[in-house]
Short mmCIF file of C-alpha atoms in Angstrom, two decimals:
data_model
loop_
_atom_site.label_atom_id
_atom_site.label_comp_id
_atom_site.label_asym_id
_atom_site.label_seq_id
_atom_site.Cartn_x
_atom_site.Cartn_y
_atom_site.Cartn_z
CA LYS A 1 -5.39 -38.23 36.25
CA ALA A 2 -7.08 -35.21 34.37
CA GLY A 3 -9.65 -36.47 32.42
CA VAL A 4 -11.48 -35.99 29.50
CA THR A 5 -11.46 -32.64 28.21
CA GLN A 6 -14.21 -30.83 26.12
CA THR A 7 -14.31 -27.71 24.65
CA PRO A 8 -16.41 -25.24 24.45
CA ARG A 9 -18.85 -26.08 26.84
CA TYR A 10 -21.62 -23.89 25.53
CA LEU A 11 -21.99 -22.55 22.17
CA ILE A 12 -24.71 -20.63 20.15
CA LYS A 13 -24.78 -21.06 16.30
CA THR A 14 -27.33 -19.82 13.66
CA ARG A 15 -28.25 -22.24 10.78
CA GLY A 16 -26.00 -22.62 7.89
CA GLN A 17 -23.10 -22.04 9.90
CA GLN A 18 -20.55 -24.07 10.89
CA VAL A 19 -18.98 -25.21 14.05
CA THR A 20 -15.80 -26.98 15.85
CA LEU A 21 -15.68 -28.89 18.61
CA SER A 22 -12.54 -30.19 20.54
CA CYS A 23 -11.65 -33.05 22.75
CA SER A 24 -8.61 -33.56 24.70
CA PRO A 25 -8.68 -37.83 25.97
CA ILE A 26 -6.80 -38.70 28.88
CA SER A 27 -3.18 -38.66 28.59
CA GLY A 28 -2.16 -42.21 27.14
CA HIS A 29 -5.49 -42.95 25.32
CA ARG A 30 -5.34 -43.19 21.79
CA SER A 31 -8.97 -44.17 20.96
CA VAL A 32 -11.55 -41.22 21.33
CA SER A 33 -15.14 -41.32 20.17
CA TRP A 34 -17.96 -38.82 19.44
CA TYR A 35 -21.73 -38.93 20.30
CA GLN A 36 -24.55 -37.28 20.01
CA GLN A 37 -27.31 -36.74 22.56
CA THR A 38 -30.77 -35.61 21.43
CA PRO A 39 -34.37 -36.08 23.43
CA GLY A 40 -35.71 -38.03 20.65
CA GLN A 41 -33.02 -40.18 19.55
CA GLY A 42 -31.10 -40.51 22.55
CA LEU A 43 -27.36 -41.46 22.78
CA GLN A 44 -25.85 -42.09 18.62
CA PHE A 45 -22.63 -43.19 17.87
CA LEU A 46 -20.97 -40.44 15.76
CA PHE A 47 -17.44 -41.52 14.80
CA GLU A 48 -14.21 -43.24 16.26
CA TYR A 49 -10.57 -42.46 15.80
CA PHE A 50 -7.38 -44.72 16.91
CA SER A 51 -4.16 -43.10 16.24
CA GLU A 52 -5.47 -40.61 13.55
CA THR A 53 -7.47 -43.48 11.68
CA GLN A 54 -11.43 -43.55 11.61
CA ARG A 55 -12.18 -46.81 12.64
CA ASN A 56 -16.09 -46.60 12.74
CA LYS A 57 -18.68 -43.93 11.37
CA GLY A 58 -22.21 -43.86 12.74
CA ASN A 59 -25.06 -43.27 10.39
CA PHE A 60 -24.78 -39.41 10.14
CA PRO A 61 -24.54 -37.40 6.70
CA GLY A 62 -21.50 -35.95 5.49
CA ARG A 63 -22.03 -32.71 6.91
CA PHE A 64 -20.46 -34.34 10.32
CA SER A 65 -16.94 -34.82 10.12
CA GLY A 66 -14.10 -35.48 12.35
CA ARG A 67 -10.52 -35.65 12.87
CA GLN A 68 -7.66 -36.81 15.51
CA PHE A 69 -4.17 -35.49 15.50
CA SER A 70 -0.83 -37.10 16.85
CA ASN A 71 -1.23 -35.86 20.14
CA SER A 72 -4.40 -37.92 20.35
CA ARG A 73 -6.81 -34.86 20.37
CA SER A 74 -10.03 -35.07 18.19
CA GLU A 75 -12.05 -32.36 16.49
CA MET A 76 -15.49 -32.67 15.14
CA ASN A 77 -16.79 -30.06 12.74
CA VAL A 78 -20.51 -29.80 11.70
CA SER A 79 -20.88 -27.56 8.44
CA THR A 80 -24.45 -26.00 7.11
CA LEU A 81 -25.93 -26.39 10.90
CA GLU A 82 -29.58 -27.30 10.72
CA LEU A 83 -32.14 -26.67 13.57
CA GLY A 84 -31.83 -30.52 14.73
CA ASP A 85 -28.41 -30.46 15.26
CA SER A 86 -28.93 -29.05 18.48
CA ALA A 87 -27.61 -31.34 21.08
CA LEU A 88 -25.45 -32.03 23.71
CA TYR A 89 -22.32 -33.68 22.05
CA LEU A 90 -20.03 -36.16 23.92
CA CYS A 91 -16.22 -37.29 23.60
CA ALA A 92 -15.04 -40.52 25.03
CA SER A 93 -11.57 -41.75 25.79
CA GLN A 94 -10.98 -45.51 26.10
CA GLY A 95 -7.97 -47.10 27.40
CA GLU A 96 -7.57 -50.76 28.01
CA GLU A 97 -11.24 -51.75 28.71
CA ASP A 98 -13.65 -48.72 30.06
CA TYR A 99 -14.98 -45.61 28.16
CA THR A 100 -14.57 -42.03 30.06
CA PHE A 101 -16.78 -39.31 29.11
CA GLY A 102 -16.10 -35.59 28.92
CA SER A 103 -18.54 -32.92 30.12
CA GLY A 104 -19.96 -32.44 26.73
CA THR A 105 -20.53 -29.50 24.62
CA ARG A 106 -24.25 -28.05 24.83
CA LEU A 107 -24.76 -26.72 20.95
CA THR A 108 -27.69 -24.84 20.35
CA VAL A 109 -28.93 -23.98 16.99
CA VAL A 110 -31.12 -20.95 16.39
CA GLY B 1 -27.46 -53.22 14.76
CA ILE B 2 -27.65 -54.78 18.32
CA GLN B 3 -30.63 -54.01 20.41
CA VAL B 4 -30.45 -52.94 24.05
CA GLU B 5 -33.62 -52.51 26.22
CA GLN B 6 -33.72 -50.69 29.93
CA SER B 7 -36.50 -51.24 31.93
CA PRO B 8 -38.20 -49.43 33.76
CA PRO B 9 -37.80 -46.22 32.27
CA ASP B 10 -39.12 -44.45 35.42
CA LEU B 11 -38.39 -45.58 38.69
CA ILE B 12 -39.52 -43.33 41.92
CA LEU B 13 -38.33 -44.31 45.31
CA GLN B 14 -38.22 -42.97 48.66
CA GLU B 15 -35.25 -42.38 50.29
CA GLY B 16 -33.56 -45.13 51.89
CA ALA B 17 -35.42 -47.93 49.68
CA ASN B 18 -33.41 -50.43 47.17
CA SER B 19 -33.93 -50.86 43.43
CA THR B 20 -33.01 -53.05 40.47
CA LEU B 21 -32.46 -51.73 37.17
CA ARG B 22 -32.37 -54.11 34.01
CA CYS B 23 -30.65 -54.11 30.73
CA ASN B 24 -31.12 -56.32 27.92
CA PHE B 25 -29.12 -56.99 25.00
CA SER B 26 -29.96 -58.72 21.66
CA ASP B 27 -26.15 -60.52 20.82
CA SER B 28 -22.88 -61.10 22.62
CA VAL B 29 -21.08 -58.40 23.89
CA ASN B 30 -17.10 -57.34 24.66
CA ASN B 31 -18.41 -54.43 26.90
CA LEU B 32 -20.92 -53.47 28.93
CA GLN B 33 -21.22 -50.44 31.11
CA TRP B 34 -23.16 -48.57 33.30
CA PHE B 35 -23.18 -44.73 33.38
CA HIS B 36 -24.78 -42.30 35.45
CA GLN B 37 -26.00 -39.36 33.46
CA ASN B 38 -25.37 -36.00 36.15
CA PRO B 39 -27.16 -32.79 36.01
CA TRP B 40 -24.83 -31.51 33.59
CA GLY B 41 -24.83 -33.85 31.48
CA GLN B 42 -21.61 -35.98 31.79
CA LEU B 43 -21.74 -39.44 32.02
CA ILE B 44 -20.22 -40.89 35.02
CA ASN B 45 -18.94 -44.52 34.73
CA LEU B 46 -20.42 -46.53 37.38
CA PHE B 47 -19.11 -50.13 36.16
CA TYR B 48 -17.10 -51.77 33.38
CA ILE B 49 -18.92 -55.17 33.63
CA PRO B 50 -19.08 -57.22 30.92
CA SER B 51 -19.53 -60.75 32.91
CA GLY B 52 -19.74 -61.46 36.40
CA THR B 53 -20.93 -59.02 39.56
CA LYS B 54 -19.06 -56.00 41.17
CA GLN B 55 -19.80 -53.81 44.30
CA ASN B 56 -19.01 -50.38 44.68
CA GLY B 57 -20.37 -49.16 47.95
CA ARG B 58 -24.27 -49.37 47.57
CA LEU B 59 -24.14 -50.03 44.19
CA SER B 60 -23.55 -53.49 42.33
CA ALA B 61 -23.96 -54.83 39.37
CA THR B 62 -24.36 -58.25 37.58
CA THR B 63 -23.86 -59.17 34.05
CA VAL B 64 -24.98 -63.10 32.87
CA ALA B 65 -23.38 -62.48 29.50
CA THR B 66 -25.12 -65.97 28.16
CA GLU B 67 -28.36 -64.70 28.67
CA ARG B 68 -27.73 -61.29 27.42
CA TYR B 69 -28.82 -59.36 30.51
CA SER B 70 -27.27 -57.16 33.22
CA LEU B 71 -28.69 -55.61 36.28
CA LEU B 72 -28.02 -52.66 38.69
CA TYR B 73 -28.78 -52.81 42.21
CA ILE B 74 -28.73 -49.40 44.03
CA SER B 75 -29.50 -50.12 47.70
CA SER B 76 -30.15 -47.40 50.65
CA SER B 77 -31.04 -44.58 47.68
CA GLN B 78 -29.63 -41.48 48.62
CA THR B 79 -31.49 -38.33 46.75
CA THR B 80 -28.08 -37.92 45.15
CA ASP B 81 -28.71 -41.12 43.66
CA SER B 82 -31.02 -39.18 41.14
CA GLY B 83 -30.62 -38.98 37.30
CA VAL B 84 -30.27 -40.92 34.47
CA TYR B 85 -28.95 -44.65 34.45
CA PHE B 86 -27.63 -45.76 31.01
CA CYS B 87 -26.53 -48.87 30.00
CA ALA B 88 -24.02 -48.94 27.08
CA VAL B 89 -22.84 -51.94 25.17
CA GLU B 90 -19.60 -52.74 22.53
CA GLN B 91 -19.29 -55.94 19.90
CA TYR B 92 -16.03 -55.35 19.35
CA ASP B 93 -16.49 -52.61 16.70
CA TYR B 94 -15.15 -49.53 18.96
CA LYS B 95 -18.54 -47.95 19.26
CA LEU B 96 -21.01 -47.94 22.03
CA SER B 97 -24.64 -48.54 21.70
CA PHE B 98 -26.74 -46.91 24.34
CA GLY B 99 -29.93 -47.78 26.09
CA ALA B 100 -32.69 -45.44 26.12
CA GLY B 101 -31.71 -44.98 29.82
CA THR B 102 -33.86 -44.93 33.18
CA THR B 103 -34.95 -41.93 35.10
CA VAL B 104 -34.23 -42.32 39.05
CA THR B 105 -35.89 -40.07 41.12
CA VAL B 106 -35.16 -40.45 44.77
CA ARG B 107 -37.64 -38.42 47.34
CA ALA B 108 -36.44 -37.49 50.73
#
């Protein structure tokens, strides 16, 4: 079966710009969550969606937002990019039990 | 929030050696998973193991939920086992909390 698909794989943006990342979960999975990985902070939870509803949100500023569509695909948006937003952004899809992660989007802010 | 501590932070092994990675967590959990992060950044799911013992080839894992720890065993290590191993837990709140990881280096 197809895994979790994240696009794009790499992205370079300038400070002040905004960015949208996409995640398609495993077919049939309705839960999608997002994580940020940086060398200094490790892996941190951003938010989780289930059937288009956000069920939990991490401690990130309002510049970070997300949404989920009726086909379970999810997008996250970061507005007014800062240098500190440079990170690997990982999306996870959850079925009955375990989480499966995508390959991630590596965002560099210059 | 829940605290997840992994030890050791770094592990250097000779090919063929066995090793044990540990994960301690500070509260009860409904989900515990072990992941291996490959060089491209993807988290590969090794085990879903909120309790009990599981084995998959040269890897096995044990979680003692009542004592709030989990162990990942790597036997007959190979260079392809190198990478960062993460333990992550969930507390019925739809999010995973990760440990800082154990970086494993297997030398030929």
